[in-house]
Short mmCIF file of C-alpha atoms (C1' of nucleotides) in Angstrom, two decimals:
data_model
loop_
_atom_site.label_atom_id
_atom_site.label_comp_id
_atom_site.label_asym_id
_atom_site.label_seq_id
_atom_site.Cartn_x
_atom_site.Cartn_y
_atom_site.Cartn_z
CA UNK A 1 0.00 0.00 0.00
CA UNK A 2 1.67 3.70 -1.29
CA UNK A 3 1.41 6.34 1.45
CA UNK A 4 0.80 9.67 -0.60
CA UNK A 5 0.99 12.64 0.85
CA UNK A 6 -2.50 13.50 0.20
CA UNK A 7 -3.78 10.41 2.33
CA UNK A 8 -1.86 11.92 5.85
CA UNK A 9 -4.42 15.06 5.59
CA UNK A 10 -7.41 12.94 5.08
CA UNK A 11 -9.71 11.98 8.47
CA UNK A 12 -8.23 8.53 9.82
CA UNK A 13 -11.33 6.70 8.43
CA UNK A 14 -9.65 6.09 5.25
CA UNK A 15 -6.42 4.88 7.26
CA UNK A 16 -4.88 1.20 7.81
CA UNK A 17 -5.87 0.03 10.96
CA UNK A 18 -2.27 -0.30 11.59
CA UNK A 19 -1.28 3.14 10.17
CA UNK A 20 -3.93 4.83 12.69
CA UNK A 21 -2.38 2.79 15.62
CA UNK A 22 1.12 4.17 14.20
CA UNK A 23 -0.38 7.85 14.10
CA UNK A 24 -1.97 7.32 17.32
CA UNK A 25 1.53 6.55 18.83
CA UNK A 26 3.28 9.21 17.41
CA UNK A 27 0.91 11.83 18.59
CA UNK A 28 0.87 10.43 22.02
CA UNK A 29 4.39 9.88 22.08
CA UNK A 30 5.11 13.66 20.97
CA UNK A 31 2.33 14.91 23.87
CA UNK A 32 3.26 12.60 26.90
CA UNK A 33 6.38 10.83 26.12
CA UNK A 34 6.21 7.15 25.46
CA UNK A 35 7.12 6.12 29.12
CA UNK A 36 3.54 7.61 30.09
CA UNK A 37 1.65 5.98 27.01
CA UNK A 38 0.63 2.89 27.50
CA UNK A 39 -0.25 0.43 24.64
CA UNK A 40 -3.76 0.12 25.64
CA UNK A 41 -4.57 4.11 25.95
CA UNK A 42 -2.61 4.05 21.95
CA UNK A 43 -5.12 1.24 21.12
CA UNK A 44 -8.19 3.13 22.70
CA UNK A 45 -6.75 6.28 20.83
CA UNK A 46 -6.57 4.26 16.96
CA UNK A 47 -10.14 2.70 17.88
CA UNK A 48 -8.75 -0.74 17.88
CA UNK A 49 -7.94 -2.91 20.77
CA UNK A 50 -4.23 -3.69 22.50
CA UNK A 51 -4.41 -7.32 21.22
CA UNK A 52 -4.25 -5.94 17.15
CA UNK A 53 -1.10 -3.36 18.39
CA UNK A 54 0.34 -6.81 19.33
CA UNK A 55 -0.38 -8.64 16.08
CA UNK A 56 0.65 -5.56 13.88
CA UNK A 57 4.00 -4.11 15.78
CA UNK A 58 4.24 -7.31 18.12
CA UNK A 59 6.60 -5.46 21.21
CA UNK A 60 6.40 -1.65 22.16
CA UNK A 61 9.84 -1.35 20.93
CA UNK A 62 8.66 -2.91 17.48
CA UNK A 63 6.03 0.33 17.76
CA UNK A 64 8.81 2.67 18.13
CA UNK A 65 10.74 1.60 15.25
CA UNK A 66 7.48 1.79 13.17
CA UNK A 67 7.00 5.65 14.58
CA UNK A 68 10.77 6.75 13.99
CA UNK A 69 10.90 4.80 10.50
CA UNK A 70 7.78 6.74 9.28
CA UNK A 71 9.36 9.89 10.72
CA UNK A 72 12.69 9.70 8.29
CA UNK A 73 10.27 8.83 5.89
CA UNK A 74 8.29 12.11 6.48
CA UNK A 75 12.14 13.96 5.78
CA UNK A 76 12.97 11.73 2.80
CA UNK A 77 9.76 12.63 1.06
CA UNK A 78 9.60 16.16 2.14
CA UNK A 79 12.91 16.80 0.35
CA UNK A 80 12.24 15.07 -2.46
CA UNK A 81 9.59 17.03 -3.67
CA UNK A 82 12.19 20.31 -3.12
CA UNK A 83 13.21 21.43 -6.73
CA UNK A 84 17.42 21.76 -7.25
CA UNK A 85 17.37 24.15 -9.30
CA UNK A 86 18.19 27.77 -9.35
CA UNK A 87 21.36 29.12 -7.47
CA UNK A 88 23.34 27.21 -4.47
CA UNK A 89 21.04 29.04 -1.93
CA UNK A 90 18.10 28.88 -3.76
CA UNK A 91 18.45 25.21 -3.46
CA UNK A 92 19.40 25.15 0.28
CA UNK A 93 16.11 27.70 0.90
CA UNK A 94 13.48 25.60 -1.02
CA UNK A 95 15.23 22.60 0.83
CA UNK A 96 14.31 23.94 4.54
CA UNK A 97 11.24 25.24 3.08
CA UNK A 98 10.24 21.96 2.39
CA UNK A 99 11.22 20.67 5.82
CA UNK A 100 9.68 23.12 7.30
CA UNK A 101 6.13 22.85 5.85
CA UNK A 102 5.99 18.97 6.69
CA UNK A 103 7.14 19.66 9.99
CA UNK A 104 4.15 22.07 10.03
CA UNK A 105 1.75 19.97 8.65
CA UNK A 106 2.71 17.51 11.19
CA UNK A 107 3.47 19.02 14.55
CA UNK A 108 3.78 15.55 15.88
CA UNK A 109 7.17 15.21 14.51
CA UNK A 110 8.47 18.44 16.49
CA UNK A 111 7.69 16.96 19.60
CA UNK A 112 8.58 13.25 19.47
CA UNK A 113 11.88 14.49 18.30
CA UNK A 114 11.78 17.03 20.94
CA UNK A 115 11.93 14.18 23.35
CA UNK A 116 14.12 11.96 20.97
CA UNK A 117 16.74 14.63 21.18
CA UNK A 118 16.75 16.05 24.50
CA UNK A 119 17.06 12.46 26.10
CA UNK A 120 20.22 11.84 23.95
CA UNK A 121 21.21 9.57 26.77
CA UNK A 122 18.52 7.66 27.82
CA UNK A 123 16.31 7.07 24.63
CA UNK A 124 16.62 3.95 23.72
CA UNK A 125 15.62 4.65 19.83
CA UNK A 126 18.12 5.69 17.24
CA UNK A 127 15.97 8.59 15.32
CA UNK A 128 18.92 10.87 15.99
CA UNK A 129 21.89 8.77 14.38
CA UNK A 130 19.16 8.01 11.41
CA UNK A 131 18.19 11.82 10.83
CA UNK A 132 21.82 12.65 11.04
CA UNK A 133 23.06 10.14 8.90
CA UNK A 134 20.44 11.30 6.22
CA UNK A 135 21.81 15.22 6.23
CA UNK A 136 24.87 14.01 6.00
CA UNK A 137 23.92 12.28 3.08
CA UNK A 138 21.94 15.22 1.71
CA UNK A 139 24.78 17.24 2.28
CA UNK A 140 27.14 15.11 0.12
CA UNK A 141 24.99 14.76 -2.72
CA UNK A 142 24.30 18.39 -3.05
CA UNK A 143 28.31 18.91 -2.84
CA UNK A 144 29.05 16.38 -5.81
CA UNK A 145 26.21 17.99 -7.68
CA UNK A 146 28.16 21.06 -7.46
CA UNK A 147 25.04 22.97 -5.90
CA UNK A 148 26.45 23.28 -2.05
CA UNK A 149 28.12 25.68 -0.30
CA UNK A 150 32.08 24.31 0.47
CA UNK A 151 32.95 27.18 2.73
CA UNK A 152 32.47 25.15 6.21
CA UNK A 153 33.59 21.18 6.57
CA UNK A 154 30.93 19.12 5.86
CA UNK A 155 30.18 17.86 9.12
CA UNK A 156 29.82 21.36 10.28
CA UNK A 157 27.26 22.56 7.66
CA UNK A 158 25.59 19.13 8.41
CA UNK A 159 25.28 20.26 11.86
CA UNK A 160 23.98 23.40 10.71
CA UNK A 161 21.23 22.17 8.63
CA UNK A 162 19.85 20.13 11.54
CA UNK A 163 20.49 22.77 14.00
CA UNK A 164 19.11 25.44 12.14
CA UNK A 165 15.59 23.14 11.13
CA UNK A 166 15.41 21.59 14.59
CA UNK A 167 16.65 23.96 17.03
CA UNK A 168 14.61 26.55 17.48
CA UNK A 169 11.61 24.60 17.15
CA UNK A 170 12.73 22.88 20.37
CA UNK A 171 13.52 25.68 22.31
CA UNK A 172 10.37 27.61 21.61
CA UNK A 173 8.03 26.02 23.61
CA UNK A 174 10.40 27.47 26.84
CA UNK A 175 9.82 30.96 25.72
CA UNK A 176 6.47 30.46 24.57
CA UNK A 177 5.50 29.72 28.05
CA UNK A 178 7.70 32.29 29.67
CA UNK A 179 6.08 35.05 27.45
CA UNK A 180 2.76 33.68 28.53
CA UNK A 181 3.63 34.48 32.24
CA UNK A 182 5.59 37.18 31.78
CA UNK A 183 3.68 39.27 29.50
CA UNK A 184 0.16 37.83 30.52
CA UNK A 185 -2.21 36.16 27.73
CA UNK A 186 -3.70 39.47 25.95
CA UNK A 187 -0.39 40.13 24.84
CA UNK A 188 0.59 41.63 21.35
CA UNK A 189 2.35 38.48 19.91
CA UNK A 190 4.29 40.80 17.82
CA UNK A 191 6.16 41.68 20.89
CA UNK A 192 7.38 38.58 21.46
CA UNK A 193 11.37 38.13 21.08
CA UNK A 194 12.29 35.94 18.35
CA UNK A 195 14.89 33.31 19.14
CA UNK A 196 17.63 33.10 17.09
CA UNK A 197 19.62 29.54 16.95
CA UNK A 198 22.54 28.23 14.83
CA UNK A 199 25.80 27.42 15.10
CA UNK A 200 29.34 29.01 14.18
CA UNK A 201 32.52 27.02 12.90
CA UNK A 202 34.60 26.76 15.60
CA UNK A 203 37.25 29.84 15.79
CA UNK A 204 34.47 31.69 13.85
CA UNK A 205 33.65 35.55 14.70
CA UNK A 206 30.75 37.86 13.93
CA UNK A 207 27.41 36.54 12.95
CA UNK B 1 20.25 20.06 60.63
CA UNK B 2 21.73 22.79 58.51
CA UNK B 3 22.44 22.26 55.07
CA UNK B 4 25.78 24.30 53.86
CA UNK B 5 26.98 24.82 50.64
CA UNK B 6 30.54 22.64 51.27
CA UNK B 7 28.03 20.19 52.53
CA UNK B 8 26.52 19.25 49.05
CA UNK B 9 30.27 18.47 47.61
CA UNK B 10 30.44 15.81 49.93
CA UNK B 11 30.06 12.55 50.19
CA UNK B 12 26.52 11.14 50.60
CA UNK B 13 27.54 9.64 54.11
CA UNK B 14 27.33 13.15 55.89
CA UNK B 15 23.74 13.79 54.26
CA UNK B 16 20.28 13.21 55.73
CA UNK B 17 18.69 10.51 54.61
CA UNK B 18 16.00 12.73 53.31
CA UNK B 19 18.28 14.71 51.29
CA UNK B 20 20.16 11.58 50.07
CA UNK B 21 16.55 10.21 48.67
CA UNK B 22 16.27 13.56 46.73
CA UNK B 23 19.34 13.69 45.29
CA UNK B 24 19.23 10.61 44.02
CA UNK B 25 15.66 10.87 42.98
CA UNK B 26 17.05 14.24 41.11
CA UNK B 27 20.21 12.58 39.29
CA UNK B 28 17.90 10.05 38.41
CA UNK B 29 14.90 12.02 37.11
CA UNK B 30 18.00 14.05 34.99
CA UNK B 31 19.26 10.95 33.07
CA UNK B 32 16.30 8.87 32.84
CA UNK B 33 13.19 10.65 33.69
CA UNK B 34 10.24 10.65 36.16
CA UNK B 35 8.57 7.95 34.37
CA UNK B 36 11.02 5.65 33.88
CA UNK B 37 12.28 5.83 37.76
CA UNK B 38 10.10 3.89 40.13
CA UNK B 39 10.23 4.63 43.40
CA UNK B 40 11.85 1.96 44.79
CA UNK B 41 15.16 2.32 42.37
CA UNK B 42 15.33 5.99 44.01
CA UNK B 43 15.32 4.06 46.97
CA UNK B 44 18.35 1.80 46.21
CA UNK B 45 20.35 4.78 44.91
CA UNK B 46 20.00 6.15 48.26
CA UNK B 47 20.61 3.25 50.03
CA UNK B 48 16.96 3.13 51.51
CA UNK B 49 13.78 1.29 51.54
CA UNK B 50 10.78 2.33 49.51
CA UNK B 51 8.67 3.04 53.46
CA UNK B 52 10.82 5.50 54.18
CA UNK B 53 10.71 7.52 50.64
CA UNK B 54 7.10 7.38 51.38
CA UNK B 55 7.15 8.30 54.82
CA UNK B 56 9.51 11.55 53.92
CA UNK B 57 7.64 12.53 50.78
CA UNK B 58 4.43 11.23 51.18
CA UNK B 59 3.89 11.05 47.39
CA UNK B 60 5.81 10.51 44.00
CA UNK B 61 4.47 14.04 43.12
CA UNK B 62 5.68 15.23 46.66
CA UNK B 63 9.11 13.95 46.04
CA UNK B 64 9.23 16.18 42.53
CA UNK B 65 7.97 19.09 44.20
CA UNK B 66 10.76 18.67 46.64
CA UNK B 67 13.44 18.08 44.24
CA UNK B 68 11.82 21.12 42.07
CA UNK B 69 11.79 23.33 44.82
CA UNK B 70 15.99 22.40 45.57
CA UNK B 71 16.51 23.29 42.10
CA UNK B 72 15.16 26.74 42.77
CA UNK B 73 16.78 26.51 45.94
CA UNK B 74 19.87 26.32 44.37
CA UNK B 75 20.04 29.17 42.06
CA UNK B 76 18.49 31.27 44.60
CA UNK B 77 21.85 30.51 46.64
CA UNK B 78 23.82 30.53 43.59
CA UNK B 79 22.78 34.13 43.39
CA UNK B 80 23.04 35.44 46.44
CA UNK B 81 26.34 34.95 46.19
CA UNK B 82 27.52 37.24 43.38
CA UNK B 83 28.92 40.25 44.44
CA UNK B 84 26.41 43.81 43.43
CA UNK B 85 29.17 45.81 42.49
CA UNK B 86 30.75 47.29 39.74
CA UNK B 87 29.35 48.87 35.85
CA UNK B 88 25.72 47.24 35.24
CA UNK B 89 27.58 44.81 32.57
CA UNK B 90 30.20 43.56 36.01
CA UNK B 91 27.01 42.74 37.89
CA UNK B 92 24.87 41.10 34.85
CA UNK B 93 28.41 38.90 34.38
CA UNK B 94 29.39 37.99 37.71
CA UNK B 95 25.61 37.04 38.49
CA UNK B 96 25.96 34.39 35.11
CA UNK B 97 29.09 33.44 36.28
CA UNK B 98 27.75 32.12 39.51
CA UNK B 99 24.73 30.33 37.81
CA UNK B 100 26.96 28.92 35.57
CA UNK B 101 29.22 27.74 38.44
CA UNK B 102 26.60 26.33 40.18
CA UNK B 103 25.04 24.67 37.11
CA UNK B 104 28.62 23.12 36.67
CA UNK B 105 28.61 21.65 40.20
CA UNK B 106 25.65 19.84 40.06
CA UNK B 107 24.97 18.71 36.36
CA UNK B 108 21.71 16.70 37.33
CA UNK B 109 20.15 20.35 37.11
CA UNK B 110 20.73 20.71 33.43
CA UNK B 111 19.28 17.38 32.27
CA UNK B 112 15.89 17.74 34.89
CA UNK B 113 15.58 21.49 33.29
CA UNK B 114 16.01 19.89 29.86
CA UNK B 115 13.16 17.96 30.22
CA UNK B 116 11.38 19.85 32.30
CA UNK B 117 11.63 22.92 30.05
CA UNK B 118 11.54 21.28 26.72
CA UNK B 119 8.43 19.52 27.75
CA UNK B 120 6.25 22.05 29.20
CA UNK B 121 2.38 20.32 27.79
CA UNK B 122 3.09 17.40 29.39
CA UNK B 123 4.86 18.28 32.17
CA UNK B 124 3.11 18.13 35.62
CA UNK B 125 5.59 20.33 38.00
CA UNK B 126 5.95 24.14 38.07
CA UNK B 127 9.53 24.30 37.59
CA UNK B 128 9.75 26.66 34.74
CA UNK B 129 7.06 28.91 36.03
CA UNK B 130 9.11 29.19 39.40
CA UNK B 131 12.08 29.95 37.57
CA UNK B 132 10.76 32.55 35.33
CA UNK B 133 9.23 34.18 38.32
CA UNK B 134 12.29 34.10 39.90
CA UNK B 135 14.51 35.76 37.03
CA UNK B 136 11.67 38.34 36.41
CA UNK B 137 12.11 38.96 40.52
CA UNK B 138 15.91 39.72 39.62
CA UNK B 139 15.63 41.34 36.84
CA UNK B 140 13.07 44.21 39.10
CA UNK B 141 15.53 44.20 42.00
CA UNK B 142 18.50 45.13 39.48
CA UNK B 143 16.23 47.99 37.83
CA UNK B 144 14.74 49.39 41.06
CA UNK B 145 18.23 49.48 42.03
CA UNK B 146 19.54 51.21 39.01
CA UNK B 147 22.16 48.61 37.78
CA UNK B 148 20.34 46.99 34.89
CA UNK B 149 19.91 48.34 31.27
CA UNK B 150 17.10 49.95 30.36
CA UNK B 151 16.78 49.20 26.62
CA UNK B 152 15.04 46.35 26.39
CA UNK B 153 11.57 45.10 27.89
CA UNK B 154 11.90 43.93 31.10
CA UNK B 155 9.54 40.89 30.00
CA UNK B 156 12.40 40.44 27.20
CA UNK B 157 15.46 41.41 29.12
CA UNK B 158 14.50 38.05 31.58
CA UNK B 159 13.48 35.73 28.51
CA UNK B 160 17.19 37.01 27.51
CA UNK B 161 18.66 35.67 30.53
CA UNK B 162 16.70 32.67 30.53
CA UNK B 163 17.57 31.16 27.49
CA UNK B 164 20.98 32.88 27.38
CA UNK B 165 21.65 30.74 30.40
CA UNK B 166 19.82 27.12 29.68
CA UNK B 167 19.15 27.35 25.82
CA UNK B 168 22.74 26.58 24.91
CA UNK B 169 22.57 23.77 27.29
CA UNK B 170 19.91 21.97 26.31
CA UNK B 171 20.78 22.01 22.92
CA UNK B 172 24.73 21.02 23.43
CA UNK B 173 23.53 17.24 23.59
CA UNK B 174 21.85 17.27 20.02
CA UNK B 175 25.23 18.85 18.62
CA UNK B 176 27.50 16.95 20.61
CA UNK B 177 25.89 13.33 19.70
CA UNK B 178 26.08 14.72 15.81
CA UNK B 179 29.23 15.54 16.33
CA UNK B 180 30.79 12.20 17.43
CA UNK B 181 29.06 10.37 14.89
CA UNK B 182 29.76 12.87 11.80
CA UNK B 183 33.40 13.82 13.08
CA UNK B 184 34.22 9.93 14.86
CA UNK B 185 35.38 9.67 18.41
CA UNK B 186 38.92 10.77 17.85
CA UNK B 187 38.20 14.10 15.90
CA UNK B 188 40.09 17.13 17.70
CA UNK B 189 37.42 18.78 19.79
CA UNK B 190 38.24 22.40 19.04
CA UNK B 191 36.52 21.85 15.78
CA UNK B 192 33.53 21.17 17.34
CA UNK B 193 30.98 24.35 15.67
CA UNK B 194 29.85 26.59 18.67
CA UNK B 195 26.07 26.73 19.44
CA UNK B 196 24.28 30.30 19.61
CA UNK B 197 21.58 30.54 21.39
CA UNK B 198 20.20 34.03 21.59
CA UNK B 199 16.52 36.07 21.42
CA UNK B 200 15.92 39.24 20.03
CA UNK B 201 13.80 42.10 20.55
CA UNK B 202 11.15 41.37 18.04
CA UNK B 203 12.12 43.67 14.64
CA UNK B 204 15.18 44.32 15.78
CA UNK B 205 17.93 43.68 12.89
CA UNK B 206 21.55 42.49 12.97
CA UNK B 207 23.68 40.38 15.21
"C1'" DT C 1 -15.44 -26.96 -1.47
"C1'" DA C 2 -11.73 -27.01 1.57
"C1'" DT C 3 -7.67 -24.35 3.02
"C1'" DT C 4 -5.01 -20.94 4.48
"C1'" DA C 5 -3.78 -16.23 5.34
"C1'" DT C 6 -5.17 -11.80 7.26
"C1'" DG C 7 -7.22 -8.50 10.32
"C1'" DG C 8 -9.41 -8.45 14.38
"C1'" DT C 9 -11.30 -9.40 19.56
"C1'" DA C 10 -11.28 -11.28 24.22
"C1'" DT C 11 -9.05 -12.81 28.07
"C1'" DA C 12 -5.60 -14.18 30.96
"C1'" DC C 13 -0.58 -14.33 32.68
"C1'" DG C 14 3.23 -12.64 35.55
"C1'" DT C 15 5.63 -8.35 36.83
"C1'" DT C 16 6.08 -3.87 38.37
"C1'" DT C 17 4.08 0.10 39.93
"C1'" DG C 18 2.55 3.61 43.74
"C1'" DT C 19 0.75 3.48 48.07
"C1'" DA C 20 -1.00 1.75 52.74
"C1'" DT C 21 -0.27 -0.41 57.05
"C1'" DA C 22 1.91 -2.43 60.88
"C1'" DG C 23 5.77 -2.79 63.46
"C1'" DT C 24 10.87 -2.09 65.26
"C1'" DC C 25 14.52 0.75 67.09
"C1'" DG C 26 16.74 4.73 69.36
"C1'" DC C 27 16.36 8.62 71.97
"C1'" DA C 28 14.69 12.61 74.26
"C1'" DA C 29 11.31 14.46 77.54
"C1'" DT C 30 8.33 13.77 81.04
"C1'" DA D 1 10.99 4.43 84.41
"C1'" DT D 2 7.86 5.17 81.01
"C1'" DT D 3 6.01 7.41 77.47
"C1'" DG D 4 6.05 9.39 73.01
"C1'" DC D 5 7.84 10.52 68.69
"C1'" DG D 6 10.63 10.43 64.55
"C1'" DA D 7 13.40 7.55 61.52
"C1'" DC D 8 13.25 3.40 59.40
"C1'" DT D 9 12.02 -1.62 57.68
"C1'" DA D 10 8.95 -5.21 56.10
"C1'" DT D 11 5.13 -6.72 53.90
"C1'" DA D 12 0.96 -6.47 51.57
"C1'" DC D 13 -2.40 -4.83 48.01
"C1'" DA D 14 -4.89 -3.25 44.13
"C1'" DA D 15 -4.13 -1.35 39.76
"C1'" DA D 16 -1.76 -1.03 35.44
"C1'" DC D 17 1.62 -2.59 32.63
"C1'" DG D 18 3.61 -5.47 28.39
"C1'" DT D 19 2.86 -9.68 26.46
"C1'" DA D 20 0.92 -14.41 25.20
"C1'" DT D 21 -2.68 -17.28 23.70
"C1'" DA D 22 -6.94 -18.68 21.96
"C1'" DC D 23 -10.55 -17.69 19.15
"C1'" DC D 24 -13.62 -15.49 15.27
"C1'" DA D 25 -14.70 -13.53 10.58
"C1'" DT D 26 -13.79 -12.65 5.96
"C1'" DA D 27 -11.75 -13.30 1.55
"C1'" DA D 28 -8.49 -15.04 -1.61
"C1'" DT D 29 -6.47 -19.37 -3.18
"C1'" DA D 30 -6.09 -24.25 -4.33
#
DNA sequence: TATTATGGTATACGTTTGTATAGTCGCAAT
DNA sequence: ATTGCGACTATACAAACGTATACCATAATA
């Protein structure tokens, strides 16, 4: 069965069983961490019952492989359908573009790997590594194609694309919630300070 | 019994029972988190039975809220210990200085603000709200005082110092863990990139 | 028609969880 | 000398957890 990209907007009636348990998990996972989901409350959530999560993902950790896969799918996709064309930072722009309008269209993904990333220790899933190793990769083939910048070492400007797309997604929940208190809820949300994240190569001055 | 600071650099042998449950239950919240930490391994790391965790803290929500209110303890202390003197700029410094010092002593902090922070839907303790109350406190004092700039909004002059002081840390994982995989395990360190974190005064321009 | 695979439910299992209760020990104050 | 209280252990309990097993329905295949 082809996942299009049409079919992840539609209601989940016209979903898999097993791709609404999937969803389900992911959008739990993202909200309350998958420590406090249990497979039951996913089941309840997908309209299904704990004994088809079994069948379909057989362990929990089988479930998280299923969410993470289907999150680097979300990337690969996403950046496929960016044009190369036009100049070196055309390309880069419609890239992030790209990635940034799947991330929108599924906020899920900002907070599982939210969790994923801040728990670099602990997590026992491998999303990280995976959506590292694919920049990297992204990063090569757009340098071979002759369409990258080659001012920074790669592993730097692979860095920076992740930083850069990730980043300050992660952090903006903290000052969300501090400009809540701080400025009270009737606030002008044009007054709100805009967080700025990236990252310099080392030795690097100025911005 | 009276806690001192030199106290908290010891060994666990001098501490209170009580204290030695909440540290442990705080070093263990950092690299695992609440969920994943039953009571009764909090109870092993302090050399305890699970009764007596109950009989201190009554609750599992009890014990956060005492471990949550340390934390606050602690940069309170941290604070109070900067010297007020010198230009406005000496003061902002030396007071970052000692939260970074103090941060640096007792890493656990970082990784329970990390997900404490980063998680702030789910989350069931006050812990960001206490801090932000508390910067916004010392941000007042400083202005009342007249040793504080002026040009920013005070609401945005203490998101500043917030995520000046935590947003670089929470992030350092995600670039670190890209870093040894992109760069291997024996790459030279000082090529690591640098993480910014920063916020800006919304339609303000440049660096 | 008989078979087998697939998607699905229902129920039960052993473990671990947070919490409750009862009791022991040491020690300070009456 | 006894009482009382705080620190502490031991054990027990109900609920929730992940997982295993048995069973049912439908539809394609032989």
């Amino acid at each position: 069965m082809k996942i299009t990209a049409r079919m992840s907007e539609q209601a989940d009636n016209d979903l898999t069983a097993k791709a609404r348990i999937r969803n389900a998990a992911l959008a739990l996972y993202a909200d309350y961490g998958e420590d406090a989901t249990s497979m039951r409350t996913i089941a309840d959530a997908a309209g299904v019952t704990v004994g088809l999560v079994v069948h379909h993902f057989r362990t929990k950790d089988g479930l998280r492989e299923a969410v993470e896969h289907h999150i680097v799918d979300l990337f690969s996709y996403a950046i496929e359908q960016a044009p190369v064309e036009g100049t070196t930072a055309a390309i880069a722009a419609s890239r992030d573009d790209a990635v940034a309008g799947m991330l929108a269209d599924n906020p899920a993904v900002i907070g599982y790997l939210r969790r994923a990333v801040l728990d670099p220790t602990g997590h026992r899933g491998r999303i990280l590594e995976m959506l590292t190793r694919f920049a990297a990769e992204q990063v090569a083939t757009l340098r071979s194609a002759g369409v990258a910048s080659m001012v920074q070492r790669d592993s730097s400007q692979t860095i920076g694309v992740m930083v850069r797309q990730l980043g300050q997604l992660f952090l903006q929940p903290m000052v969300d919630s501090m400009w809540a208190q701080l400025a009270g809820p009737d606030a002008d949300e044009d007054d709100k300070p805009n967080l700025v994240v990236k990252v310099q190569e080392s030795g690097a001055t100025g911005s």
